[in-house]
XYZ file of C-alpha atoms in Angstrom:
556
model
C 0.000 0.000 0.000
C 2.788 2.432 0.931
C 4.653 1.746 -2.313
C 1.459 2.369 -4.292
C 0.966 5.726 -2.582
C 4.617 6.592 -3.204
C 4.226 5.813 -6.907
C 1.080 7.935 -7.066
C 2.816 10.861 -5.365
C 5.778 10.585 -7.756
C 3.373 10.438 -10.689
C 1.561 13.517 -9.435
C 4.884 15.271 -8.932
C 5.718 14.627 -12.577
C 2.253 15.834 -13.606
C 2.768 19.086 -11.726
C 5.437 20.020 -14.229
C 4.318 18.131 -17.314
C 0.635 19.082 -17.498
C 0.798 22.833 -16.997
C 0.379 22.776 -13.212
C 3.457 24.887 -12.573
C 2.130 27.533 -14.977
C -1.211 27.655 -13.171
C 0.572 28.107 -9.839
C 2.329 31.217 -11.192
C -0.783 32.744 -12.746
C -2.092 36.089 -11.461
C -5.282 37.819 -12.617
C -5.619 41.132 -14.441
C -5.326 44.013 -11.963
C -4.341 47.022 -14.093
C -7.093 49.421 -15.023
C -9.117 48.672 -11.913
C -9.659 50.693 -8.737
C -7.130 49.296 -6.242
C -8.081 51.705 -3.423
C -7.946 49.895 -0.089
C -11.391 50.184 1.565
C -11.689 51.931 4.925
C -14.184 50.008 7.001
C -16.037 51.652 9.884
C -17.407 49.429 12.638
C -20.832 50.831 13.507
C -21.768 47.974 15.865
C -20.582 44.378 16.492
C -22.700 43.237 13.530
C -22.722 46.366 11.357
C -19.867 47.643 9.158
C -19.717 50.293 6.454
C -17.296 51.389 3.737
C -18.583 54.403 1.829
C -21.928 53.370 0.319
C -21.110 49.681 0.862
C -21.999 47.826 4.035
C -22.478 44.542 5.894
C -25.186 44.148 8.516
C -26.711 41.224 10.406
C -30.490 41.420 10.565
C -32.689 40.236 13.417
C -33.290 36.911 11.627
C -29.478 36.371 11.761
C -28.961 36.697 8.004
C -25.957 38.746 6.953
C -26.838 41.385 4.339
C -23.969 42.555 2.127
C -24.208 45.501 -0.291
C -21.221 46.246 -2.540
C -20.621 48.090 -5.808
C -17.819 48.962 -8.209
C -15.488 47.310 -10.708
C -14.402 43.660 -10.224
C -11.344 44.473 -8.091
C -13.212 46.993 -5.963
C -16.133 44.595 -5.422
C -13.634 41.949 -4.307
C -11.746 44.292 -1.982
C -14.953 45.739 -0.498
C -16.432 42.269 0.013
C -13.221 40.983 1.601
C -12.752 43.959 3.902
C -16.373 44.021 5.079
C -16.597 40.255 5.636
C -13.033 39.901 6.953
C -13.696 37.964 10.178
C -16.490 35.906 8.601
C -14.225 35.029 5.692
C -11.473 33.752 7.969
C -14.010 31.840 10.052
C -15.498 30.183 6.958
C -12.037 29.064 5.831
C -11.357 27.528 9.245
C -14.697 25.697 9.135
C -14.098 24.338 5.639
C -10.503 23.227 6.100
C -11.100 21.791 9.574
C -13.791 19.647 7.939
C -11.176 18.409 5.467
C -8.805 17.585 8.352
C -11.625 15.723 10.086
C -12.267 13.630 6.977
C -8.560 13.173 6.151
C -6.621 13.264 9.468
C -3.383 11.844 8.025
C -0.785 14.541 7.213
C 0.588 12.378 4.414
C -2.818 11.946 2.822
C -3.511 15.665 3.234
C -0.337 16.388 1.254
C -1.450 13.917 -1.406
C -4.853 15.611 -1.511
C -3.195 19.008 -2.021
C -1.255 17.647 -4.981
C -4.411 16.121 -6.460
C -6.163 19.483 -5.974
C -3.409 21.277 -7.896
C -3.575 18.677 -10.641
C -7.353 18.912 -11.021
C -7.260 22.702 -11.074
C -4.313 23.067 -13.450
C -6.497 24.684 -16.136
C -9.083 26.328 -13.901
C -7.675 29.830 -14.488
C -8.230 29.431 -18.239
C -11.938 28.737 -17.721
C -12.907 31.422 -15.207
C -13.664 34.815 -16.821
C -10.950 37.361 -16.076
C -13.267 39.732 -14.219
C -14.226 36.990 -11.737
C -10.599 36.037 -11.193
C -9.955 39.688 -10.362
C -12.884 39.781 -7.943
C -11.683 36.572 -6.269
C -8.197 38.094 -5.992
C -9.634 41.132 -4.184
C -11.445 38.933 -1.667
C -8.389 36.699 -1.205
C -6.384 39.638 0.175
C -8.452 39.284 3.346
C -8.194 35.523 3.758
C -5.971 33.912 6.377
C -2.305 32.994 5.954
C -2.934 29.951 8.167
C -3.647 27.757 5.146
C -0.864 28.913 2.832
C 0.547 25.372 2.985
C -2.471 24.287 0.910
C -2.020 27.013 -1.704
C -1.327 30.775 -1.799
C -4.312 32.900 -0.842
C -5.509 33.782 -4.349
C -5.146 30.270 -5.765
C -6.770 28.799 -2.665
C -9.773 31.110 -3.090
C -9.958 30.255 -6.794
C -9.755 26.510 -6.066
C -12.610 26.750 -3.559
C -14.919 27.863 -6.373
C -14.328 24.495 -8.038
C -14.646 22.482 -4.820
C -18.414 22.058 -5.232
C -17.872 20.593 -8.711
C -14.990 18.284 -7.767
C -16.793 17.008 -4.668
C -19.961 16.546 -6.716
C -18.141 14.426 -9.298
C -15.940 12.404 -6.940
C -18.413 11.660 -4.158
C -21.794 12.947 -5.373
C -21.384 15.478 -2.557
C -23.913 17.834 -4.114
C -26.452 15.114 -4.793
C -27.994 15.434 -1.379
C -31.214 16.324 -3.129
C -31.915 19.892 -4.244
C -35.487 20.439 -5.430
C -36.840 23.407 -7.411
C -40.048 24.453 -9.122
C -41.715 27.241 -11.070
C -45.332 28.185 -11.764
C -46.973 30.840 -13.928
C -50.239 31.578 -15.676
C -53.068 29.441 -14.346
C -50.777 27.679 -11.826
C -49.803 30.919 -10.059
C -52.140 32.630 -7.603
C -51.876 35.970 -9.461
C -50.839 34.667 -12.890
C -47.262 35.948 -12.589
C -44.138 33.791 -12.446
C -43.111 32.316 -9.076
C -40.173 29.994 -8.341
C -38.980 28.113 -5.261
C -35.950 26.018 -4.409
C -34.177 24.214 -1.585
C -30.380 24.259 -1.697
C -29.654 21.017 0.133
C -25.877 21.355 0.158
C -24.510 20.242 3.543
C -20.921 20.779 4.666
C -21.465 20.687 8.424
C -23.602 22.730 10.811
C -21.033 25.510 11.205
C -20.857 26.047 7.439
C -24.483 27.249 7.275
C -24.404 29.497 10.350
C -23.222 32.622 8.517
C -25.733 32.656 5.683
C -25.327 35.757 3.543
C -27.652 37.636 1.202
C -25.400 39.609 -1.152
C -26.586 42.576 -3.221
C -24.051 43.403 -5.939
C -24.062 46.489 -8.158
C -21.266 45.904 -10.722
C -20.074 48.703 -13.013
C -20.754 46.354 -15.952
C -23.871 44.228 -16.302
C -27.035 44.041 -14.228
C -27.302 44.566 -10.439
C -28.278 41.322 -8.712
C -28.762 39.513 -5.423
C -27.694 36.002 -4.445
C -27.777 33.772 -1.394
C -24.222 32.782 -0.574
C -21.537 32.450 2.133
C -18.352 34.420 2.891
C -15.731 34.087 0.145
C -18.124 32.690 -2.490
C -18.679 34.873 -5.582
C -20.399 32.116 -7.594
C -24.196 31.982 -7.718
C -26.251 29.015 -6.490
C -29.520 30.943 -5.986
C -30.064 34.472 -7.255
C -32.124 37.092 -9.083
C -31.059 40.172 -11.008
C -32.672 43.578 -11.370
C -34.188 42.615 -14.732
C -36.164 39.847 -13.036
C -34.040 36.903 -14.197
C -33.462 34.121 -11.668
C -31.079 31.166 -11.499
C -30.899 28.066 -9.309
C -28.814 24.906 -9.780
C -29.577 21.211 -9.294
C -26.808 18.624 -9.611
C -27.093 15.651 -11.983
C -25.076 12.436 -12.188
C -21.509 13.078 -13.392
C -18.462 11.113 -14.378
C -15.147 11.815 -12.627
C -13.422 14.731 -14.400
C -9.725 14.759 -15.277
C -9.412 18.528 -15.308
C -11.350 21.493 -13.970
C -13.164 23.689 -16.454
C -15.737 26.388 -15.668
C -17.285 25.875 -12.212
C -21.079 25.767 -12.419
C -21.485 28.588 -9.900
C -19.233 30.854 -11.997
C -21.293 30.112 -15.113
C -24.519 30.921 -13.257
C -22.950 34.098 -11.834
C -22.205 35.214 -15.409
C -25.796 34.477 -16.448
C -27.110 36.396 -13.432
C -24.953 39.430 -14.193
C -25.403 39.595 -17.956
C -28.704 37.949 -18.995
C -32.211 39.395 -18.882
C -34.021 36.709 -20.916
C -33.919 32.932 -21.202
C -32.403 33.145 -24.695
C -29.559 35.334 -23.395
C -28.990 32.841 -20.557
C -28.815 29.958 -23.053
C -26.294 31.853 -25.190
C -23.997 32.434 -22.201
C -24.267 28.802 -21.069
C -23.327 27.557 -24.545
C -20.066 29.522 -24.440
C -18.657 27.779 -21.378
C -17.203 24.291 -20.952
C -18.174 22.687 -17.635
C -16.724 19.635 -15.893
C -19.788 18.333 -14.056
C -23.432 17.787 -14.960
C -26.041 20.246 -13.748
C -29.578 21.489 -14.353
C -29.855 25.280 -14.252
C -33.388 26.590 -13.731
C -33.773 30.047 -15.242
C -36.858 32.164 -14.612
C -37.493 35.336 -16.609
C -39.852 38.217 -15.874
C -39.585 39.312 -19.514
C -40.456 35.852 -20.853
C -42.946 35.201 -18.033
C -41.823 31.565 -17.754
C -39.012 29.300 -16.580
C -36.785 26.831 -18.449
C -34.066 24.315 -17.618
C -30.617 24.652 -19.158
C -29.020 21.212 -18.784
C -25.233 21.109 -19.098
C -22.680 18.314 -18.989
C -19.012 18.005 -20.012
C -20.022 16.528 -23.373
C -23.565 17.663 -24.087
C -26.052 20.507 -23.768
C -29.843 20.562 -23.625
C -32.723 22.929 -22.973
C -36.017 21.754 -21.488
C -39.194 23.792 -21.853
C -42.687 22.685 -20.896
C -45.643 23.241 -23.252
C -47.246 26.685 -22.900
C -50.436 25.141 -21.498
C -48.572 23.377 -18.677
C -47.554 26.504 -16.722
C -45.330 24.604 -14.274
C -41.746 23.342 -14.258
C -40.381 20.863 -11.697
C -36.770 19.841 -11.174
C -34.883 17.496 -8.861
C -31.607 15.754 -9.783
C -32.132 14.172 -13.174
C -32.232 15.476 -16.724
C -35.456 16.042 -18.695
C -34.327 17.458 -22.078
C -34.310 15.323 -25.228
C -30.552 15.816 -25.527
C -29.752 14.305 -22.125
C -32.711 12.394 -20.665
C -31.648 9.057 -22.190
C -28.028 9.407 -21.056
C -26.868 6.194 -19.316
C -25.860 8.013 -16.129
C -29.161 9.875 -16.070
C -31.155 6.658 -16.393
C -29.072 5.156 -13.573
C -29.784 8.248 -11.470
C -33.547 7.958 -12.017
C -33.540 4.253 -11.161
C -31.213 4.258 -8.167
C -31.363 7.634 -6.432
C -34.147 9.518 -4.633
C -34.503 12.093 -7.428
C -37.563 10.477 -9.071
C -39.315 10.115 -5.683
C -38.883 13.821 -4.898
C -40.025 14.740 -8.408
C -43.224 12.747 -7.832
C -43.598 14.450 -4.451
C -43.390 17.866 -6.167
C -46.082 16.717 -8.597
C -48.243 15.605 -5.676
C -47.831 18.936 -3.872
C -48.657 20.868 -7.039
C -51.788 18.782 -7.534
C -52.856 19.557 -3.961
C -52.164 23.278 -4.472
C -53.615 24.400 -7.813
C -52.543 28.023 -7.230
C -48.989 28.665 -6.035
C -48.460 31.743 -3.837
C -45.341 32.647 -1.819
C -46.947 31.103 1.281
C -47.838 27.907 -0.594
C -44.314 27.780 -2.058
C -42.845 28.015 1.458
C -45.106 25.154 2.553
C -43.860 22.974 -0.311
C -40.218 23.738 0.507
C -40.879 22.823 4.145
C -42.739 19.564 3.357
C -41.243 16.768 5.511
C -43.627 13.993 4.462
C -43.297 11.301 1.831
C -45.732 10.449 -0.936
C -49.380 10.217 0.117
C -48.593 11.910 3.424
C -46.477 8.997 4.645
C -44.197 9.633 7.614
C -40.750 8.664 6.312
C -38.606 9.883 9.192
C -37.022 13.298 9.708
C -33.861 13.787 7.663
C -34.875 11.322 4.966
C -33.410 12.432 1.639
C -36.631 11.420 -0.098
C -38.390 14.376 1.521
C -38.440 17.812 -0.115
C -37.435 19.173 3.287
C -34.566 16.978 4.432
C -33.858 19.190 7.457
C -30.337 20.022 6.320
C -30.782 22.708 3.641
C -28.306 25.577 3.525
C -31.231 27.729 2.416
C -34.625 27.854 0.800
C -35.542 30.729 -1.535
C -38.688 31.979 -3.310
C -38.703 34.395 -6.274
C -41.406 36.601 -7.784
C -39.399 37.942 -10.777
C -42.053 40.212 -12.297
C -42.372 42.052 -8.960
C -38.604 41.689 -8.237
C -39.390 40.152 -4.855
C -37.310 37.414 -3.230
C -37.745 35.546 0.054
C -34.730 33.940 1.777
C -35.082 31.434 4.618
C -33.493 32.126 7.968
C -32.097 29.327 10.150
C -32.776 26.635 11.060
C -32.656 25.051 7.607
C -35.606 26.468 5.597
C -37.839 26.435 8.681
C -37.043 29.934 9.902
C -38.774 33.099 8.767
C -38.628 33.703 5.013
C -37.229 37.233 4.812
C -38.475 39.321 1.876
C -36.351 41.707 -0.205
C -37.669 44.074 -2.893
C -34.976 44.717 -5.518
C -36.860 47.799 -6.698
C -36.042 49.360 -3.318
C -32.631 47.736 -2.745
C -31.211 49.011 -6.023
C -32.987 52.363 -5.880
C -30.889 55.458 -5.214
C -28.913 55.077 -1.976
C -27.060 57.948 -0.390
C -23.633 57.386 1.143
C -23.728 57.589 4.918
C -27.436 56.769 5.165
C -28.846 54.864 8.142
C -27.586 51.300 8.591
C -30.785 49.270 8.515
C -31.804 45.903 7.132
C -32.834 45.922 3.468
C -35.779 43.595 4.097
C -39.406 44.444 3.391
C -40.550 43.147 6.759
C -44.286 43.461 6.081
C -43.975 40.797 3.348
C -42.037 38.238 5.412
C -43.385 34.682 5.750
C -43.601 33.413 9.335
C -41.394 30.699 10.794
C -42.648 27.124 10.459
C -44.512 26.148 13.693
C -42.624 22.832 13.540
C -39.585 24.607 15.046
C -41.429 24.926 18.371
C -42.614 21.308 18.421
C -41.425 18.363 20.492
C -40.766 16.474 17.238
C -38.239 19.107 16.172
C -36.469 18.935 19.538
C -36.336 15.151 19.178
C -34.877 15.472 15.671
C -32.106 17.788 16.859
C -31.317 15.343 19.671
C -31.410 12.495 17.150
C -28.684 14.211 15.125
C -26.481 14.276 18.240
C -27.199 10.629 19.029
C -26.644 9.671 15.384
C -23.073 10.983 15.556
C -22.583 8.908 18.708
C -23.955 5.902 16.825
C -21.408 6.463 14.045
C -18.593 6.522 16.620
C -19.897 3.278 18.151
C -19.931 1.690 14.693
C -16.397 2.822 14.015
C -15.139 1.489 17.359
C -17.279 -1.670 17.065
C -18.018 -1.425 20.766
C -20.218 0.346 23.313
C -23.783 -0.110 22.076
C -26.289 -0.624 24.890
C -29.964 -1.554 24.902
C -30.838 1.803 26.537
C -28.941 3.732 23.843
C -30.743 1.886 21.034
C -34.143 2.401 22.652
C -33.589 6.147 23.003
C -31.954 6.472 19.556
C -34.855 4.788 17.792
C -37.536 6.609 19.797
C -36.210 10.015 18.661
C -36.871 9.337 14.966
C -38.897 6.096 14.803
C -39.968 6.298 11.138
C -36.444 6.762 9.795
C -34.922 3.571 8.379
C -31.400 4.572 9.485
C -32.178 4.096 13.220
C -32.650 0.371 12.554
C -29.981 -0.019 9.883
C -27.039 1.273 11.938
C -27.665 -0.923 15.022
C -28.119 -3.863 12.623
C -24.688 -3.131 11.134
C -23.196 -3.031 14.625
C -24.661 -6.411 15.502
C -23.548 -7.852 12.174
C -19.965 -6.681 12.792
C -20.032 -8.458 16.155
C -21.566 -11.614 14.637
C -24.716 -11.236 16.714
C -26.758 -12.277 13.718
C -30.181 -12.733 15.329
C -30.198 -9.128 16.588
C -28.860 -7.895 13.258
C -31.596 -9.751 11.384
C -34.349 -8.193 13.510
C -33.170 -4.618 12.925
C -32.435 -5.123 9.214
C -35.975 -6.431 8.789
C -37.376 -3.403 10.640
C -35.368 -1.105 8.351
C -36.952 -2.752 5.310
C -40.424 -1.764 6.560
C -39.442 1.924 6.283
C -38.954 4.228 3.268
C -35.308 3.544 2.401
C -33.599 6.387 0.597
C -32.134 4.657 -2.475
C -32.424 1.350 -4.308
C -28.748 0.387 -3.715
C -29.233 0.893 0.042
C -32.320 -1.346 0.021
C -30.436 -3.964 -1.991
C -27.510 -3.820 0.452
C -29.859 -4.606 3.378
C -31.425 -7.477 1.457
C -27.921 -8.826 0.763
C -27.064 -8.677 4.489
C -30.224 -10.615 5.323
C -29.368 -13.347 2.807
C -25.918 -13.702 4.398
C -27.423 -13.813 7.888
C -29.906 -16.517 6.943
C -27.061 -18.657 5.582
C -25.054 -18.131 8.762
C -28.005 -18.998 11.021
C -28.742 -22.319 9.294
């Protein structure tokens, strides 16, 4: 094993200098011609900071609101200076998670080399203006992680981390769900969209949720829901009423980074005002993972899906009479729906189940309003109202979302969920007001239109929610017990299963423990109980059935 790792490291070392890696490590973005003035930040309060007409403030729902303007370098510098402590904190959270997953120093070094290899051509595929913006932000990142890469390259690499993780481990395939309605399906006839961004990178990662309002000197002012250090767009709307959200699809492992999906969607958000303009931008860029991009347009009064992959491109539009568009994690366009990986995804993942759940919710709610949209995003039940356990990835609300968001493009209204998950208050922002004339030195107040906010889900105050949060704690203990193969008690199991009794995992994990210890009768009982629940994916169900076959042979 050691010799194999040594050979791989030597091979990667050769690749660093034979595949253009060394050139990428020396690359710097365009800085001349931009405003390089260092921002002067004034601390108004512990959670309020200003720099000229730019500012960062934490509202009472604990969402950070960022407003910045200028050329690419100035936007980067202003963003970095205003979010300075948050930016450093986010880096610590992200890289400590990596250390937790890969504790070995040797393997961490190997991972760094792989990262450099994957990203050797990243700088060629990120538009120059976004490299410049990333550079500006990177000037405020920590030097604590310079062993991974210099600050600018590290910040650039992080914009491809979503894509690499998605391809290597299906990290992003937790289960994002999105939808759009217009015409007869909307309560007022105008376009409405909703989405859950179910990307999970640990509890601390989602604590500093940020709503960024960007007024660039070129392109269209826009807002996006993001986190410190991230300039790519995963959910956003611009001042022309064009929206974007992304849903991951099944990908093959890439050999080289190209344009990160979030950078492509940022470009669409900044420069497109119609679906046709969005399609034209998407066609220009080469991506290295597969993704569905839902685009809503106030001008077109409808939504479409732009489906991209490393080797293909498709657009999916519903018939005009349909007036609704649903999306989970599989392709629907003629160009990509029969792709082998897509068919595997439909058969084996939970994407099709959630798609059918969206259909069911739309059938129950013939007119979609912002309040109805919030209810759909918060839906914790399975098909036909079945209780499938809290945290089940088959639910639209998996109780792990980074954020939920609702758009009304024709009115330029957007609602962003506050913690926890998408259960907190949906905070409303009116882009007509946000991007109206603002005077420098004005009062530092939240940009929200509070009278339009959607109330917190009552579930947050319930005993079931408290039990779910305790279950998450006990589930981590269960994982440690499994790893150590020791320490499981009858009292622990009883409490663990009582906290989330409809979730198949609370029977599966104890069954694994008993199987490891060759206590086959106990393992059989819990595996059989797990099979009576709604198991997330077909491979997981098949794995349990395989265990039971082995147990039956051993008990003969």
